[in-house]
PDB file of C-alpha atoms and ligand atoms in Angstrom:
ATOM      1  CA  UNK I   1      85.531 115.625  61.045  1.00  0.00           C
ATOM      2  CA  UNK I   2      84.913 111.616  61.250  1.00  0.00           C
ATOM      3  CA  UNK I   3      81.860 110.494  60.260  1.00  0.00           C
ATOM      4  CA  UNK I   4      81.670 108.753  63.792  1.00  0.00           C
ATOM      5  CA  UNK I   5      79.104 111.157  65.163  1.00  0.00           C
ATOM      6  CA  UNK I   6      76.223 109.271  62.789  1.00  0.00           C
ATOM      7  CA  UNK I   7      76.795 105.935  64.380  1.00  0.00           C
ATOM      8  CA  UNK I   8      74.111 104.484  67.123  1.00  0.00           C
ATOM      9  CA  UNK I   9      74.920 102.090  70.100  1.00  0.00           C
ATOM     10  CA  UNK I  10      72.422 100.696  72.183  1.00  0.00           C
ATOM     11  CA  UNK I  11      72.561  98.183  75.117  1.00  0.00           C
ATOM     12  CA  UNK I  12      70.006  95.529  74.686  1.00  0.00           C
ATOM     13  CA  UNK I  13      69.464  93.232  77.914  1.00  0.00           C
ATOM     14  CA  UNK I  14      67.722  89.705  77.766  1.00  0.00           C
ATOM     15  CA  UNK I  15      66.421  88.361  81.134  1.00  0.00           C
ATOM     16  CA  UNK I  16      63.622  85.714  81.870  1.00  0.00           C
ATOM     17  CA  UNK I  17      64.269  82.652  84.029  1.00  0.00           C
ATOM     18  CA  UNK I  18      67.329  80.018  83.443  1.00  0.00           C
ATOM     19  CA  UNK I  19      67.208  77.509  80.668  1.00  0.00           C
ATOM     20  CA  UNK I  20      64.610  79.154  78.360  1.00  0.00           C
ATOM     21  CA  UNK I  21      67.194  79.880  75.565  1.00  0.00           C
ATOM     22  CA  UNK I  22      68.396  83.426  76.104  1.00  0.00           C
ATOM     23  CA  UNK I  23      72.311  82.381  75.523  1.00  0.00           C
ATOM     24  CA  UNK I  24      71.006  80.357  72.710  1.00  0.00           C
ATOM     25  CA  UNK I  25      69.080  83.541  71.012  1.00  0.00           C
ATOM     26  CA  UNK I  26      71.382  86.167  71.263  1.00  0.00           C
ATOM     27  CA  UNK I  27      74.181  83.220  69.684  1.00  0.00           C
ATOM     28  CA  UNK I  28      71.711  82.443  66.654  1.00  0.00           C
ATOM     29  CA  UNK I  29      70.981  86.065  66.295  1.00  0.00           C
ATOM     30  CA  UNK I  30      75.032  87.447  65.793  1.00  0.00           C
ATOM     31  CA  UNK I  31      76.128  84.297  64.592  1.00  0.00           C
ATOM     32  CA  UNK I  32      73.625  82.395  62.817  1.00  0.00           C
ATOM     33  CA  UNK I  33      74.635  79.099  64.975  1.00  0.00           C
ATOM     34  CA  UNK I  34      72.671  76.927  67.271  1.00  0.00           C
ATOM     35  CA  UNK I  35      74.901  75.724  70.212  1.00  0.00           C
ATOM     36  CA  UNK I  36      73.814  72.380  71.368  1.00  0.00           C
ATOM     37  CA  UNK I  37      75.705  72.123  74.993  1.00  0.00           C
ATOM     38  CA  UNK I  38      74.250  73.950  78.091  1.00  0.00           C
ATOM     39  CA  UNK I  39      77.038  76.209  79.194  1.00  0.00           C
ATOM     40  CA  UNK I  40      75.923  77.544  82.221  1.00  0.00           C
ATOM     41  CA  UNK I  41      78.446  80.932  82.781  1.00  0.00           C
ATOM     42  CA  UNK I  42      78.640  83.113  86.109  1.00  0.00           C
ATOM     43  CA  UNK I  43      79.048  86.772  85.630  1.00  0.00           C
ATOM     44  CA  UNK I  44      77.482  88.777  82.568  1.00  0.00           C
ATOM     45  CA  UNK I  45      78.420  88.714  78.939  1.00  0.00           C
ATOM     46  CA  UNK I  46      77.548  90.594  76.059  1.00  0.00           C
ATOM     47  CA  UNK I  47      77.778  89.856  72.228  1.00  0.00           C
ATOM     48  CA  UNK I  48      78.784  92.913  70.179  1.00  0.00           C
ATOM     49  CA  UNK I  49      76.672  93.411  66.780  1.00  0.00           C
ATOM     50  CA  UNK I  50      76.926  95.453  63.980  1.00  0.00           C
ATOM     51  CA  UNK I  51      74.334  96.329  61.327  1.00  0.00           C
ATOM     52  CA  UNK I  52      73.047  99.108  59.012  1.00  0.00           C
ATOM     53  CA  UNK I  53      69.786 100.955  59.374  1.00  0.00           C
ATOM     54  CA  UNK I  54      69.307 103.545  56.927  1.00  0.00           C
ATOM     55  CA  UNK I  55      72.827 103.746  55.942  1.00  0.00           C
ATOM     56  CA  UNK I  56      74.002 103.915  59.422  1.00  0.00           C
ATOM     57  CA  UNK I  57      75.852 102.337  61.862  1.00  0.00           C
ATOM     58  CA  UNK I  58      73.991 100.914  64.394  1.00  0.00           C
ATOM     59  CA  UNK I  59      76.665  99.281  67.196  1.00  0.00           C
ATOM     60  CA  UNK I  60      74.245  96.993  69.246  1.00  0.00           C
ATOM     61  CA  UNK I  61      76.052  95.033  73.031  1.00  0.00           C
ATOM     62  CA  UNK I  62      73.222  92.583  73.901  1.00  0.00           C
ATOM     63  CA  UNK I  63      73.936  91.662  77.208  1.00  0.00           C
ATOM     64  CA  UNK I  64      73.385  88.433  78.304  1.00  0.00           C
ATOM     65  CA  UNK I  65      72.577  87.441  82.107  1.00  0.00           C
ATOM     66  CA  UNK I  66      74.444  84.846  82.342  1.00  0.00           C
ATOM     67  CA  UNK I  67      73.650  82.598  85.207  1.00  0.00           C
ATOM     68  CA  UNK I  68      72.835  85.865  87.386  1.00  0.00           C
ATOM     69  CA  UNK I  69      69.170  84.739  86.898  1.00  0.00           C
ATOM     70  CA  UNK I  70      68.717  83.798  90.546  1.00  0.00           C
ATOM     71  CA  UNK I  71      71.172  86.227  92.429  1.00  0.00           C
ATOM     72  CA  UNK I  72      69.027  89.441  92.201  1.00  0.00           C
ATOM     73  CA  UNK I  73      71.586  91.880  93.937  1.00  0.00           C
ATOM     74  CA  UNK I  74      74.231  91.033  91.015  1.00  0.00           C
ATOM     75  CA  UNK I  75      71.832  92.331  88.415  1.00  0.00           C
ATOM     76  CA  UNK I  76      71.729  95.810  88.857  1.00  0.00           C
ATOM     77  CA  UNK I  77      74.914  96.427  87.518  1.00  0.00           C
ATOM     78  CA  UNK I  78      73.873  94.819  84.524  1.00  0.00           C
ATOM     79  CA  UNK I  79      70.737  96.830  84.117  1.00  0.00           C
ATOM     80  CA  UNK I  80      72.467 100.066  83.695  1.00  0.00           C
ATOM     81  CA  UNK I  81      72.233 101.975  80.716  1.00  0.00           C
ATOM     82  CA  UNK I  82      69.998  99.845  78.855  1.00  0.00           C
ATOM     83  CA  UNK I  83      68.026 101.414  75.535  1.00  0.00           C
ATOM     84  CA  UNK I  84      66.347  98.152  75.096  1.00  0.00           C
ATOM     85  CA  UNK I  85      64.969  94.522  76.797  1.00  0.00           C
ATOM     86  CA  UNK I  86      64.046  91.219  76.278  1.00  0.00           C
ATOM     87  CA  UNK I  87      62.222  89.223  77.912  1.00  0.00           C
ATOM     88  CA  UNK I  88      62.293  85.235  77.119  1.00  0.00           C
ATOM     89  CA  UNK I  89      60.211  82.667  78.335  1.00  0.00           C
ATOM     90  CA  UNK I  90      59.717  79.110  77.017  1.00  0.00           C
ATOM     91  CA  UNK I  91      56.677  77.358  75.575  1.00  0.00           C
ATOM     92  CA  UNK I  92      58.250  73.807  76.476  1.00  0.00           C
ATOM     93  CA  UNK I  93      55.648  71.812  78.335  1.00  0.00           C
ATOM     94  CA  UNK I  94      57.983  71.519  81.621  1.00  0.00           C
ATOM     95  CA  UNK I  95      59.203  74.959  81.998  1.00  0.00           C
ATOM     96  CA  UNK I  96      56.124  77.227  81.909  1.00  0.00           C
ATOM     97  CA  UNK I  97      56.818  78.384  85.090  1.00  0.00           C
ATOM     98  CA  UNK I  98      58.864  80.401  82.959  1.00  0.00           C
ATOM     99  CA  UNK I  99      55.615  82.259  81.876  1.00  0.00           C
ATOM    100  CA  UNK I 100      54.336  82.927  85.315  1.00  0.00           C
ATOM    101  CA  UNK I 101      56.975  84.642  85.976  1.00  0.00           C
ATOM    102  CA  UNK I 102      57.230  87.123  83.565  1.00  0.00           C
ATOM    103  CA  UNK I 103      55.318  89.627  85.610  1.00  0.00           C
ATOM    104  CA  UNK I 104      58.820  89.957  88.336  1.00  0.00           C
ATOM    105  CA  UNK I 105      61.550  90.776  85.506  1.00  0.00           C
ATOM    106  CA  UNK I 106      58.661  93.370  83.922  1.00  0.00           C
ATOM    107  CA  UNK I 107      58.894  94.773  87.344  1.00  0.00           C
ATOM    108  CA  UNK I 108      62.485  94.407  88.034  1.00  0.00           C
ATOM    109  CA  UNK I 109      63.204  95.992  84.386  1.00  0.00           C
ATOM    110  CA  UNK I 110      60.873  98.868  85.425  1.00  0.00           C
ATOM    111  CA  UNK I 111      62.488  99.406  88.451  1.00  0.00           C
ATOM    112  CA  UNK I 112      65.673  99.470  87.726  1.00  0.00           C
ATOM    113  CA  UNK I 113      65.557 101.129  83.363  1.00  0.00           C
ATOM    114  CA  UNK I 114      62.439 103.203  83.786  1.00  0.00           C
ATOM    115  CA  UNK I 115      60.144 102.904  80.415  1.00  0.00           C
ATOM    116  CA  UNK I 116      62.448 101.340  78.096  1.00  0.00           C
ATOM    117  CA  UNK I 117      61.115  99.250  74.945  1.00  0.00           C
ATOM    118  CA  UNK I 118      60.270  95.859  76.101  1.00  0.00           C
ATOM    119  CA  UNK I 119      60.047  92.912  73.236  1.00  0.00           C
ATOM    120  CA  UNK I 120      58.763  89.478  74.589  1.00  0.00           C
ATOM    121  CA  UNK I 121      59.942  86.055  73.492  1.00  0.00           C
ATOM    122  CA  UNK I 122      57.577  83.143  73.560  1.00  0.00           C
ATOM    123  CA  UNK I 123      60.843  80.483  72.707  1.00  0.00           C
ATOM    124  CA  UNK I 124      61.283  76.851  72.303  1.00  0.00           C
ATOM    125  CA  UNK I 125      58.000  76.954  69.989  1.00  0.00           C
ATOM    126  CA  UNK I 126      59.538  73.754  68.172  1.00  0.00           C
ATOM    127  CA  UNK I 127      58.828  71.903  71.085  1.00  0.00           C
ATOM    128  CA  UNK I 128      54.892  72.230  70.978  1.00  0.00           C
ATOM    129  CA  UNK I 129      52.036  72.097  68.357  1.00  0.00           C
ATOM    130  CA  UNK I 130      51.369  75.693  67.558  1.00  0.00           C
ATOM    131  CA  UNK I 131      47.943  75.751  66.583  1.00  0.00           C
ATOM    132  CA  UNK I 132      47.299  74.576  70.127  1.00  0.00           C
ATOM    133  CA  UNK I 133      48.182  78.058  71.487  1.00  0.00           C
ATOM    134  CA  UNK I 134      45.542  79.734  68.918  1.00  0.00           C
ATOM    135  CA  UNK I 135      42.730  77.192  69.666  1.00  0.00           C
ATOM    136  CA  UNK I 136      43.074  76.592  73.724  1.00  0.00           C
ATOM    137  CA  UNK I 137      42.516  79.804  75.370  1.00  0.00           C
ATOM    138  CA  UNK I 138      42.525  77.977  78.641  1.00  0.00           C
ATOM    139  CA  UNK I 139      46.343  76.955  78.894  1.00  0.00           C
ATOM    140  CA  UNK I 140      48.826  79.756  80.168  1.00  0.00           C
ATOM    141  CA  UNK I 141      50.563  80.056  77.422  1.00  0.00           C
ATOM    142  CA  UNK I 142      47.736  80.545  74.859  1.00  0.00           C
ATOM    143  CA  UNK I 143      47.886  83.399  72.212  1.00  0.00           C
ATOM    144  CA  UNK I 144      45.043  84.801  74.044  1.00  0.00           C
ATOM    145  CA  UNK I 145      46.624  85.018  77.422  1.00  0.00           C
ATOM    146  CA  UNK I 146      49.839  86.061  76.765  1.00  0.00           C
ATOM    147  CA  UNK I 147      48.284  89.010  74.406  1.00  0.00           C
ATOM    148  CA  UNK I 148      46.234  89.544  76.954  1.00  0.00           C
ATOM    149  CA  UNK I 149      49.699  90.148  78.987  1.00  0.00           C
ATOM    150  CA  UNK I 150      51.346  92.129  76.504  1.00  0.00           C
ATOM    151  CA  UNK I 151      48.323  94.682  76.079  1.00  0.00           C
ATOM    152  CA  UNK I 152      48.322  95.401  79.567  1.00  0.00           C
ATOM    153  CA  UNK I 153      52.328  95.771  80.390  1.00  0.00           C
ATOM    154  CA  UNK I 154      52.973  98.072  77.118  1.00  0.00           C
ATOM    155  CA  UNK I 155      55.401  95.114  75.730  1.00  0.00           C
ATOM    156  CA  UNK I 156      56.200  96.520  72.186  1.00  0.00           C
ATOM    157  CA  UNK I 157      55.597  93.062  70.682  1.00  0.00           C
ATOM    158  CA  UNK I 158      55.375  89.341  71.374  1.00  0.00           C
ATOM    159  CA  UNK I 159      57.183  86.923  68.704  1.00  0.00           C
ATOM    160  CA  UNK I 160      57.198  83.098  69.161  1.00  0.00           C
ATOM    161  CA  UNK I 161      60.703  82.054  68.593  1.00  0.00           C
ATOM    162  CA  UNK I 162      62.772  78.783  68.046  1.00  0.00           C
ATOM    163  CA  UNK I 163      66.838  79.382  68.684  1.00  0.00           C
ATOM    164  CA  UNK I 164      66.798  75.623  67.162  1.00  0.00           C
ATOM    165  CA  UNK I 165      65.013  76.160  64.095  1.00  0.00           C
ATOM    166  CA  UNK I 166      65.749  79.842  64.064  1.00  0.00           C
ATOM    167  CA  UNK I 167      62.047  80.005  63.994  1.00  0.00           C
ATOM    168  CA  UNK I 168      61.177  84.260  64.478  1.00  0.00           C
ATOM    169  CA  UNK I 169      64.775  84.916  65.826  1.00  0.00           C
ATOM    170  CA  UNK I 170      66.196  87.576  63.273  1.00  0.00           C
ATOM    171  CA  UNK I 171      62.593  89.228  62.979  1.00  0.00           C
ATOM    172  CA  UNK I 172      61.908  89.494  66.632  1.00  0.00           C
ATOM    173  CA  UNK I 173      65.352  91.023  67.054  1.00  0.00           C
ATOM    174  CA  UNK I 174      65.389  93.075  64.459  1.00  0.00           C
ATOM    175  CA  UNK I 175      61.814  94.538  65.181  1.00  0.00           C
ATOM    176  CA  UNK I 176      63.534  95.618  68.657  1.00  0.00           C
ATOM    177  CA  UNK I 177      66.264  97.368  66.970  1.00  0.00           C
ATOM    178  CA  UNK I 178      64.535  99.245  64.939  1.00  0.00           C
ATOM    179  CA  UNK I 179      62.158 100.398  67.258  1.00  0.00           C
ATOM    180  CA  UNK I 180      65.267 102.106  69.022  1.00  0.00           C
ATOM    181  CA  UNK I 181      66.864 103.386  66.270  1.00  0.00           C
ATOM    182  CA  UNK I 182      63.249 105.350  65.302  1.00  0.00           C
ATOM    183  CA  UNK I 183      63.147 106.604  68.793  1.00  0.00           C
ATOM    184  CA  UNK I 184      66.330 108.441  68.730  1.00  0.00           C
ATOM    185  CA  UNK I 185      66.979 109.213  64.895  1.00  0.00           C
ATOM    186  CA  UNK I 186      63.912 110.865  64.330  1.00  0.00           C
TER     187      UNK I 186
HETATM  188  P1  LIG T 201      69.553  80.250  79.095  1.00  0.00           P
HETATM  189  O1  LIG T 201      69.861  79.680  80.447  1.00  0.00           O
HETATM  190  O2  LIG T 201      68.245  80.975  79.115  1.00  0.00           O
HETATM  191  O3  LIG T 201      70.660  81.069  78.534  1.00  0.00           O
HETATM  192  O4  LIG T 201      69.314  78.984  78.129  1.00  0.00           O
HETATM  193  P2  LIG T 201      70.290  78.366  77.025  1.00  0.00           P
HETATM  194  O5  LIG T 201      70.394  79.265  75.856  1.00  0.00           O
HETATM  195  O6  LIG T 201      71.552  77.966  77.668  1.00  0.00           O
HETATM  196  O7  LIG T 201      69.446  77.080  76.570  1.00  0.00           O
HETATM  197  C1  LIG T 201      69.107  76.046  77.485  1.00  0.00           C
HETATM  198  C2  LIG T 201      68.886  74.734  76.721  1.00  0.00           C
HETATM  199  O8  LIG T 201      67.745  74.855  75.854  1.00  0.00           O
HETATM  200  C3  LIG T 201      70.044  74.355  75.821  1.00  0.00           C
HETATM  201  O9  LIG T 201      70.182  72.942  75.858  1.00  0.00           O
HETATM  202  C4  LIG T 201      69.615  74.802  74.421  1.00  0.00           C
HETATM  203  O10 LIG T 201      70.198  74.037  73.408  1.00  0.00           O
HETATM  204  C5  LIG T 201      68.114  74.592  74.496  1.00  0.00           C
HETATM  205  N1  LIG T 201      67.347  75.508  73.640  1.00  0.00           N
HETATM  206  C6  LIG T 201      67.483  76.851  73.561  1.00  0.00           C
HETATM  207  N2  LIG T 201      66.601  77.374  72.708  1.00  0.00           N
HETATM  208  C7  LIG T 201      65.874  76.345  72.231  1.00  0.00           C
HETATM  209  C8  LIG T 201      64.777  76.238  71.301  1.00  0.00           C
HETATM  210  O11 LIG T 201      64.254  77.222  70.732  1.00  0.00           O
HETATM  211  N3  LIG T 201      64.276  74.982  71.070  1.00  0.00           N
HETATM  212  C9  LIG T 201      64.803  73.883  71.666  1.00  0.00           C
HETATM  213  N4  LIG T 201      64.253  72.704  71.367  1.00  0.00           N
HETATM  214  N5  LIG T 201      65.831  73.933  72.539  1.00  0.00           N
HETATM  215  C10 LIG T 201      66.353  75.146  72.816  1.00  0.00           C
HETATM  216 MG1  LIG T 202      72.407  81.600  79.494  1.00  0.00          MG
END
């Protein structure tokens, strides 16, 4: 007998559109380092992580899209088998577009994983005043609209996150994990 048996892998996917700091994330998150240069890489990639939960194994292979972001037929492959998503959009001032379209990966995740625990990332926070988010309801990208968004797409949670300052990285991630691990270990 190996004590294999106990250990738990999960795929974890992170879409949303190019440039909002997936790469980034999922580097800070196993590694602890911010990468400065835009590498822009064709085909997908995936970071393996280890941690403990509970005194077990967890194996996690976060998948990163990789500059599939606009060829749509390319991505199903990398859909398959996933326990676990993120979606990332960015808060900097020129690429909210990145917000309005969070609405086609939620689709395109459903469509292609079924109900599978969705975490959202609200990234490049450094790059704005934050207490503009809580006090003007009227911009996209306001607390209130984009928990407005969450509540009604059963999004686990929404964390603002910073890949430069490491800003909500490790607790957003980690919140994702462990909402996996619960749904299978208990
Ligand atoms: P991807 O295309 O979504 O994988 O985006 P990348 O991770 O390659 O990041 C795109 C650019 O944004 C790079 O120049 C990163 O250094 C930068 N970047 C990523 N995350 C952040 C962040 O939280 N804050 C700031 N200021 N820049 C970031
Ligand atoms: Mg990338």
């Amino acid at each position: 007998m190996s004590g294999y048996e106990e250990d738990f892998k999960f795929k974890i996917i992170v879409v949303g559109d190019p440039s909002v700091g997936k790469t980034t994330l999922i580097r800070k998150y196993t590694t602890g380092a911010f990468q400065k240069d835009y590498i822009a890489t064709l085909g997908a990639q995936f970071s393996k992580y280890e941690e403990y939960l509970e005194g077990k194994k967890v194996r996690l292979f976060i998948w990163d899209i990789a500059g599939q972001e606009t060829f749509e037929l390319m991505r199903k492959k990398f859909y398959k088998g996933s326990s676990g998503a993120i979606i990332v959009f960015s808060h900097a001032p020129e690429e909210l577009e990145s917000f309005d379209h969070l609405e086609k990966w939620l689709n395109e995740l459903k469509k292609f994983c079924g109900d599978i625990p969705i975490a959202l990332f609200g990234n490049k926070i450094d790059l704005i005043d934050e207490t503009e988010l809580f006090s003007n309801e009227d911009k996209d990208n306001s607390d209130f609209n984009v928990t407005k968004f969450v509540n009604e797409h059963t999004i686990i949670e929404y964390f603002k996150t910073s890949a430069l300052t490491g800003q909500g990285v490790i607790e957003a991630f980690q919140k994702l994990v462990r909402e996996l691990y619960f749904k299978v270990s208990r």
